[in-house]
mmCIF file of C-alpha atoms in Angstrom:
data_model
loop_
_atom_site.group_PDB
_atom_site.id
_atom_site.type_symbol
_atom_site.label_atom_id
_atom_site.label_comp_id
_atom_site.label_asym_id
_atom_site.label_seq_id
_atom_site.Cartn_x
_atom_site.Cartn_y
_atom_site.Cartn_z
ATOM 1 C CA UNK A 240 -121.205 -11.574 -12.493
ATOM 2 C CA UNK A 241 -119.828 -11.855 -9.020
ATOM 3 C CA UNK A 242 -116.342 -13.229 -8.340
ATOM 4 C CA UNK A 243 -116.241 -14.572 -4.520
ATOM 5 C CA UNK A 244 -112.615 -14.409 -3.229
ATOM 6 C CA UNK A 245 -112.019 -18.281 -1.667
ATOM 7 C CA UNK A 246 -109.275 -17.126 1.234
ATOM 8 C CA UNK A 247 -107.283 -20.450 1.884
ATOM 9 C CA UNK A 248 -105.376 -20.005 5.477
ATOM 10 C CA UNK A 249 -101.754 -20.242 4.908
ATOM 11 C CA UNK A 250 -99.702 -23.132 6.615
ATOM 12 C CA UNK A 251 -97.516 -21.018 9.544
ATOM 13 C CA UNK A 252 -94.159 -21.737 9.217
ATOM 14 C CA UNK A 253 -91.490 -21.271 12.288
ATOM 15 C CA UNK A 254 -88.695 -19.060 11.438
ATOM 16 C CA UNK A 255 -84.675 -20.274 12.179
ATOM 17 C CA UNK A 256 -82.401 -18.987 13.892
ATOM 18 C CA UNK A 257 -80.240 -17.425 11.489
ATOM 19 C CA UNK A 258 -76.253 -18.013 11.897
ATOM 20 C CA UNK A 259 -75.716 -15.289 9.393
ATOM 21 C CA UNK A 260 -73.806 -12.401 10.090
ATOM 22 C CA UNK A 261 -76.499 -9.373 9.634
ATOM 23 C CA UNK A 262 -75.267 -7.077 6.672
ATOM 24 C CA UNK A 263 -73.958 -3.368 7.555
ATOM 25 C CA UNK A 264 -74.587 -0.512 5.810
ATOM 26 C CA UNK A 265 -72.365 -0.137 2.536
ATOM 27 C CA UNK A 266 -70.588 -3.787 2.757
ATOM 28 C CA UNK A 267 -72.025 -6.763 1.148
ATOM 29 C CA UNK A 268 -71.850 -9.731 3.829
ATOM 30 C CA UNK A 269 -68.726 -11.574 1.368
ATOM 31 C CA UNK A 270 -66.516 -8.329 1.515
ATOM 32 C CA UNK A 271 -66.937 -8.831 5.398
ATOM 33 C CA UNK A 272 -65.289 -12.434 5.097
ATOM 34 C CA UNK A 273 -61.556 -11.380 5.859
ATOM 35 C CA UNK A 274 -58.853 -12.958 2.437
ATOM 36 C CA UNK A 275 -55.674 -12.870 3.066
ATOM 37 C CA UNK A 276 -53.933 -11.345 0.018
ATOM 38 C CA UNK A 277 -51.864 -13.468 -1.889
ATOM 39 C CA UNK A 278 -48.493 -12.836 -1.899
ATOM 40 C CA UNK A 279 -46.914 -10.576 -4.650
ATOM 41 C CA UNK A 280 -44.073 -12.273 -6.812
ATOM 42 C CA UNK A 281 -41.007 -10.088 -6.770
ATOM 43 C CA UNK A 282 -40.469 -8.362 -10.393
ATOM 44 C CA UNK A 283 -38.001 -9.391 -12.772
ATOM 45 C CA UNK A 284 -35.159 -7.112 -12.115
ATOM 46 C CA UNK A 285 -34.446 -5.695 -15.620
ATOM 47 C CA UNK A 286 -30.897 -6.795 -17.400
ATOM 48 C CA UNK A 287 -28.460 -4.109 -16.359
ATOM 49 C CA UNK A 288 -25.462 -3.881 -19.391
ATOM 50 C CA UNK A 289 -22.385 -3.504 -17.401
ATOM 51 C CA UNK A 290 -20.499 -3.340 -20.672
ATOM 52 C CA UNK A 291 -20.244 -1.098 -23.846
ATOM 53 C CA UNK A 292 -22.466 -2.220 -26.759
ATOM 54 C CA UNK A 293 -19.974 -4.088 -28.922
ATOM 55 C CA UNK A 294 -18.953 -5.854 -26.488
ATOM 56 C CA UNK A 295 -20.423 -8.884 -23.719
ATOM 57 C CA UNK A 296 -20.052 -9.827 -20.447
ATOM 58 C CA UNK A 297 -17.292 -12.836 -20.314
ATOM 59 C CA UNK A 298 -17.812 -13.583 -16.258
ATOM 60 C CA UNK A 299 -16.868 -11.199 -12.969
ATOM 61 C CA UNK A 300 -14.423 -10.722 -10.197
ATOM 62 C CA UNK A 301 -15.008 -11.205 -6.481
ATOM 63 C CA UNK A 302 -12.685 -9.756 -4.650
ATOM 64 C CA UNK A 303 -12.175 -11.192 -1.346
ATOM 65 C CA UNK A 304 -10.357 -9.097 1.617
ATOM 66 C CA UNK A 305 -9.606 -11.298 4.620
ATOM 67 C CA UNK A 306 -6.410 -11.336 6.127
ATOM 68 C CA UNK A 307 -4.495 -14.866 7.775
ATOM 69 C CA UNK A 308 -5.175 -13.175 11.103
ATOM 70 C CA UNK A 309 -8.756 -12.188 10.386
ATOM 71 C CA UNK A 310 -9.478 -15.881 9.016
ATOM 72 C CA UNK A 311 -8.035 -17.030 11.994
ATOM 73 C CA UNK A 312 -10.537 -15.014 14.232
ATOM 74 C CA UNK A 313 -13.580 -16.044 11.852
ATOM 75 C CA UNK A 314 -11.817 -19.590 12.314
ATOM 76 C CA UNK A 315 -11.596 -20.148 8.900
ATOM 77 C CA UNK A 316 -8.765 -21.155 6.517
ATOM 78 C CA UNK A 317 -8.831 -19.246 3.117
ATOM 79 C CA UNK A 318 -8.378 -22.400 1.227
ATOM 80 C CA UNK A 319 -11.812 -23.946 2.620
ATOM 81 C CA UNK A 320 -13.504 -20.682 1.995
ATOM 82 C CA UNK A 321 -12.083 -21.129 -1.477
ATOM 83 C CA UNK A 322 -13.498 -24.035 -1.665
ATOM 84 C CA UNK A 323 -17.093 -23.262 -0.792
ATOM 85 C CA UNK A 324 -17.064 -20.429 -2.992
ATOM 86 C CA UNK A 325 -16.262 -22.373 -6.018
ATOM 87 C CA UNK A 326 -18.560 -25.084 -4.703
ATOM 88 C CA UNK A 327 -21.555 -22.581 -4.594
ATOM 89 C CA UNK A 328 -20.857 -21.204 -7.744
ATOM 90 C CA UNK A 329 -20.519 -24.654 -9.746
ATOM 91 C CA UNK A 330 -23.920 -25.093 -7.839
ATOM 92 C CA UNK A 331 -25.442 -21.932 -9.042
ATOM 93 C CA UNK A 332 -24.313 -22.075 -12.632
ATOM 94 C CA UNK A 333 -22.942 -25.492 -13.474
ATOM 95 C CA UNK A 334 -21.041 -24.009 -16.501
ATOM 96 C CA UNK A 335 -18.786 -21.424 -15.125
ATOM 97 C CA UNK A 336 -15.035 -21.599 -14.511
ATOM 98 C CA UNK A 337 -13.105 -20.515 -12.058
ATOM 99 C CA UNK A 338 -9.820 -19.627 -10.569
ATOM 100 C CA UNK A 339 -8.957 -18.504 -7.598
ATOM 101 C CA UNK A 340 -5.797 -16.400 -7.154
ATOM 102 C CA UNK A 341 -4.305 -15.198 -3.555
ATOM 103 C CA UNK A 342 -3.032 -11.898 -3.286
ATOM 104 C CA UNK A 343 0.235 -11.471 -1.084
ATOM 105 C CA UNK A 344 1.405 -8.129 0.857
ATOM 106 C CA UNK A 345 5.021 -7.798 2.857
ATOM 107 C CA UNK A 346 4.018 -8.524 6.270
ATOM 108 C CA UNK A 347 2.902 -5.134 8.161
ATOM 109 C CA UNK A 348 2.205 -3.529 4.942
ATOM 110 C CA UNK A 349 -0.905 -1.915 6.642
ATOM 111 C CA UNK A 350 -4.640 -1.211 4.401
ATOM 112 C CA UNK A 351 -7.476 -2.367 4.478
ATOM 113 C CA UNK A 352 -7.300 -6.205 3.179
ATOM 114 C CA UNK A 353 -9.480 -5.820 0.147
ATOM 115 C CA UNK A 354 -7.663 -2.525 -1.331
ATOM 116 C CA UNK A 355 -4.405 -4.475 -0.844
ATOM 117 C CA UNK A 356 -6.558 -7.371 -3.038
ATOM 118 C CA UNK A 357 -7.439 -5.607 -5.476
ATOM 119 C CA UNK A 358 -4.198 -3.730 -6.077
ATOM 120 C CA UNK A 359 -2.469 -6.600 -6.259
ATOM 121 C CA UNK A 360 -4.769 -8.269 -8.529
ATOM 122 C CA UNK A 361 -4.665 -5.434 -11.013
ATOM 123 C CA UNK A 362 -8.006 -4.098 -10.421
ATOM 124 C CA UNK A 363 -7.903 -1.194 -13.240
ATOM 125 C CA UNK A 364 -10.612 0.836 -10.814
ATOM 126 C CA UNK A 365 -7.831 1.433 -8.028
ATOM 127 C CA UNK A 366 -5.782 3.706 -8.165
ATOM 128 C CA UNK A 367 -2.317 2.664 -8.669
ATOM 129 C CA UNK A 368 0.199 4.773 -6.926
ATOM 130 C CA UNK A 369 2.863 6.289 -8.915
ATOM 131 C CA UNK A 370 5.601 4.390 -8.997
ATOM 132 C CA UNK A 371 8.858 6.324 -7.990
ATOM 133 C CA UNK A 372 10.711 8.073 -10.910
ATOM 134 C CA UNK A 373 14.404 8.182 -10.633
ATOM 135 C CA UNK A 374 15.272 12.218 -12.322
ATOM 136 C CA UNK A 375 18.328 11.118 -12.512
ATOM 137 C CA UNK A 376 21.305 13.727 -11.982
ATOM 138 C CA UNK A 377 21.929 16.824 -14.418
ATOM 139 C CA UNK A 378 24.909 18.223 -14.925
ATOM 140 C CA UNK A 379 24.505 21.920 -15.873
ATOM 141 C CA UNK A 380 27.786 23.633 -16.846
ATOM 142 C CA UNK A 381 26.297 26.916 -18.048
ATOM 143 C CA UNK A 382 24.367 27.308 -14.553
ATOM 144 C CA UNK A 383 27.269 25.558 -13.378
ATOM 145 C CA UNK A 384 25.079 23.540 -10.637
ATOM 146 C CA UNK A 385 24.403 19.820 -10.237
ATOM 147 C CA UNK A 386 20.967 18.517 -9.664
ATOM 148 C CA UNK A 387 20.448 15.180 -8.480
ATOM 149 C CA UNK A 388 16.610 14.904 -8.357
ATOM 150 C CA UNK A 389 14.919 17.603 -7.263
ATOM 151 C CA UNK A 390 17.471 18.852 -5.218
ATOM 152 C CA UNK A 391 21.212 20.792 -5.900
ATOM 153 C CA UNK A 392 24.257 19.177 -4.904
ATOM 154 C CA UNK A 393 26.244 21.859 -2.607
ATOM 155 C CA UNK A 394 29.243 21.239 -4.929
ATOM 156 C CA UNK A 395 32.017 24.078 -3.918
ATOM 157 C CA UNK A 396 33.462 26.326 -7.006
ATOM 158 C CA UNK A 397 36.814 24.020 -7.452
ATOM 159 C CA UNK A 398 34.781 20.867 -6.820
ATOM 160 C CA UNK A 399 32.473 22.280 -9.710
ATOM 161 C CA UNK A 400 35.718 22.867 -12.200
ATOM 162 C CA UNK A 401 36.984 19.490 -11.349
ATOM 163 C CA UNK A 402 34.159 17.854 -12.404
ATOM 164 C CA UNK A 403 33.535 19.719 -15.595
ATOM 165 C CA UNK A 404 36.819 18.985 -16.247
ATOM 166 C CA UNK A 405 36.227 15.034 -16.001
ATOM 167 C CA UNK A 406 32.925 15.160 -17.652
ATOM 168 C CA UNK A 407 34.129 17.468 -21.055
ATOM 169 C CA UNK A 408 36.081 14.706 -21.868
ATOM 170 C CA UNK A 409 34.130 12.032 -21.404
ATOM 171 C CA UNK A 410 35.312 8.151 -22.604
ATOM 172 C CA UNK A 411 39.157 9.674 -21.620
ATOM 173 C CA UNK A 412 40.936 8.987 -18.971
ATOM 174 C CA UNK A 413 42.096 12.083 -16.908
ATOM 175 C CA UNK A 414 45.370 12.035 -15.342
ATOM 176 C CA UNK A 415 45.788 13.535 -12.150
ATOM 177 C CA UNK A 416 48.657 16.059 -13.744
ATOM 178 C CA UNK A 417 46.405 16.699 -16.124
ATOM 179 C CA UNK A 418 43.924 17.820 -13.778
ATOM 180 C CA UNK A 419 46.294 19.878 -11.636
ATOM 181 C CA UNK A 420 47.662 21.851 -14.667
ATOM 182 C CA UNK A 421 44.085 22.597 -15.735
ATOM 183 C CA UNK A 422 42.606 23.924 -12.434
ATOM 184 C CA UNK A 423 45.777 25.608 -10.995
ATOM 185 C CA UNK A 424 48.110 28.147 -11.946
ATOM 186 C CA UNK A 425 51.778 26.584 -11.330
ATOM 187 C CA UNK A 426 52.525 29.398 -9.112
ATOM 188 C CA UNK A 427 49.219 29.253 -6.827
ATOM 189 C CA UNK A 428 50.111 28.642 -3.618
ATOM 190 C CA UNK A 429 47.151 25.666 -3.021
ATOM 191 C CA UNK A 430 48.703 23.960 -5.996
ATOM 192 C CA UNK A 431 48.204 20.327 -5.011
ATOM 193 C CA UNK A 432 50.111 17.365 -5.401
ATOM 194 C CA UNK A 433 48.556 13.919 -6.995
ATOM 195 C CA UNK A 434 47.905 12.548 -3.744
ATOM 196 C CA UNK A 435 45.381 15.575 -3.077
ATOM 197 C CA UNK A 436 43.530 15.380 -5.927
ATOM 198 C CA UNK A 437 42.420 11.592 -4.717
ATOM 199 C CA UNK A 438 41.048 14.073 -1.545
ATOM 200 C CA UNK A 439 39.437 16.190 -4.343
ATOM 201 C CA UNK A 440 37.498 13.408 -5.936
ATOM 202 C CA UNK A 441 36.364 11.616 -2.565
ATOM 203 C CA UNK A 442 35.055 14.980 -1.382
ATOM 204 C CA UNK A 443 33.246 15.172 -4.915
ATOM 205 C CA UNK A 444 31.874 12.091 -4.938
ATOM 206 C CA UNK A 445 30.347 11.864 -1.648
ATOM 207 C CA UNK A 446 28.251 15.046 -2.482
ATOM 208 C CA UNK A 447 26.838 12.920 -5.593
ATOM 209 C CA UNK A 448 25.656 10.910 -3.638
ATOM 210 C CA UNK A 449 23.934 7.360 -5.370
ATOM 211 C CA UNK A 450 26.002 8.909 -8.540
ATOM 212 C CA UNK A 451 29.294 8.910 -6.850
ATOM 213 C CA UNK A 452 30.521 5.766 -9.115
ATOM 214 C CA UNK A 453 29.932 8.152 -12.348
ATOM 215 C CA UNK A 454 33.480 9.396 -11.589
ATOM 216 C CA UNK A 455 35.291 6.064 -12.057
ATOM 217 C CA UNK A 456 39.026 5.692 -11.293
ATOM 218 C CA UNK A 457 41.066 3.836 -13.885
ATOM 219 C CA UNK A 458 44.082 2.977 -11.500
ATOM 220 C CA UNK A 459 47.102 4.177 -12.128
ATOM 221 C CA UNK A 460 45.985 6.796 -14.806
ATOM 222 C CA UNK A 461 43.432 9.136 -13.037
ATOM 223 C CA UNK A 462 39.581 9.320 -13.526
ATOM 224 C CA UNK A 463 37.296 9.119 -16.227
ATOM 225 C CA UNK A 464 33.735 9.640 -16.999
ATOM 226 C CA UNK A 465 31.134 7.295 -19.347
ATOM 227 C CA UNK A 466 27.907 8.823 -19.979
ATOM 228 C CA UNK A 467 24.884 6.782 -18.421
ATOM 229 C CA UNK A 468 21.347 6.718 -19.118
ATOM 230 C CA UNK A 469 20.231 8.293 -16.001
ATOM 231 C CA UNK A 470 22.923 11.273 -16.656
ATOM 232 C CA UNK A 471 22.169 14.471 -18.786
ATOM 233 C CA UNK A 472 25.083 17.209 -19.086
ATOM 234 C CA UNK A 473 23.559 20.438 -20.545
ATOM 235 C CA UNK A 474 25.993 23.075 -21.841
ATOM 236 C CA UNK A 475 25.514 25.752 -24.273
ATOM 237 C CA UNK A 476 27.824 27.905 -26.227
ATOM 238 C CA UNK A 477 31.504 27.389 -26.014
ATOM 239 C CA UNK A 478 33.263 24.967 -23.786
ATOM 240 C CA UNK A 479 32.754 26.807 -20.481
ATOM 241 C CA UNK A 480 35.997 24.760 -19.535
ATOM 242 C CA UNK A 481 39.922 25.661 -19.780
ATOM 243 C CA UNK A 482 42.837 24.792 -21.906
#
């Protein structure tokens, strides 16, 4: 049997123009459509535990350094920038408290504004300076020296004896003949009279300096001497003094 191909012409068609991008090598014609990437949502910062375990997080300080004159350049007053401050926060987190406290500094005091703040406030971070320690004055009859601080008194040999004298019999008064009879011979040629021992004890005092009053003059008697806090007499061994 024979089979007779029919051939039917085909209708021509007329080809577009085509407002298609042609394709290139390697990339699809959709990669070539430029997407803007969409923006990246910053992370979560992770919860930072500025406290011990044991123990939470009651609220924080913000300490503030700005001087009267540096407000007044930034035309400010600190009590409006108070304000606002305590305004934002009740605006950021409706339940917090606050207080505001100024701190104050003798004029002149020098610093920068926010250590003098935070010193003043009690920040335990600062450093505190030491506050001044008062040594007192030490009487040392075996060395027989005074120190008054860190530094010895330039008390002369008789001014020395006169005031071991005083202090050995301390809560008595000392009468001036008294004193005489102890720290002279009654044949010395310097022997004083009463009247010079008064020139004794100024001379005395004024080289113990803030510690002049712990000679104290009962009037009419003489001098006497009352142990104070601030006052430590070290002796050793027998009374270095005379009878």
């Amino acid at each position: 049997m024979t089979i007779t191909a029919l051939a039917t012409p085909l209708a021509t068609r007329t080809r577009r123009p085509s407002y298609e991008l042609p394709a290139t090598h390697g990339t699809s014609a959709l990669a070539r459509r430029a997407v803007a990437p969409a923006p990246q949502q910053p992370a979560t910062p992770s919860p930072v535990r500025a406290v011990p375990e044991g123990s939470e997080a009651r609220g924080f300080v913000l300490y503030v350094g700005l001087g009267e004159g540096a407000a007044t350049a930034d035309r400010i007053e600190l009590a409006r920038l108070v304000g606002e401050l305590r305004a934002l926060t009740s605006k950021l987190a409706p339940s917090a408290q606050t207080h505001a406290a100024v701190a104050l500094a003798p004029a002149g005091s020098g610093g920068r504004d926010v250590d003098v703040v935070r010193r003043a406030l009690g920040d335990p971070a600062v450093q505190q300076p030491a506050p001044e320690v008062d040594l007192g004055i030490v009487i040392d009859l075996t060395r027989k020296r005074v120190a008054i601080g860190d530094d010895v008194s330039p008390l002369t040999y008789r001014e020395f004896e006169l005031l071991q004298h005083i202090v050995l019999r301390e809560g008595s008064t000392v009468g001036r003949c008294d004193i005489i009879d102890a720290l002279w011979q009654a044949d010395a040629e310097d022997r004083p009279n009463e009247r010079t021992i008064d020139v004794h004890i100024r001379r005395l005092r004024s080289k113990l300096g803030a510690y002049a009053e712990i000679i104290r003059t009962v009037r009419g008697e003489g001098y006497r001497f009352d142990r104070h806090a601030d006052v430590t007499v070290l002796a050793s061994g027998p009374s270095p003094d005379r009878f």
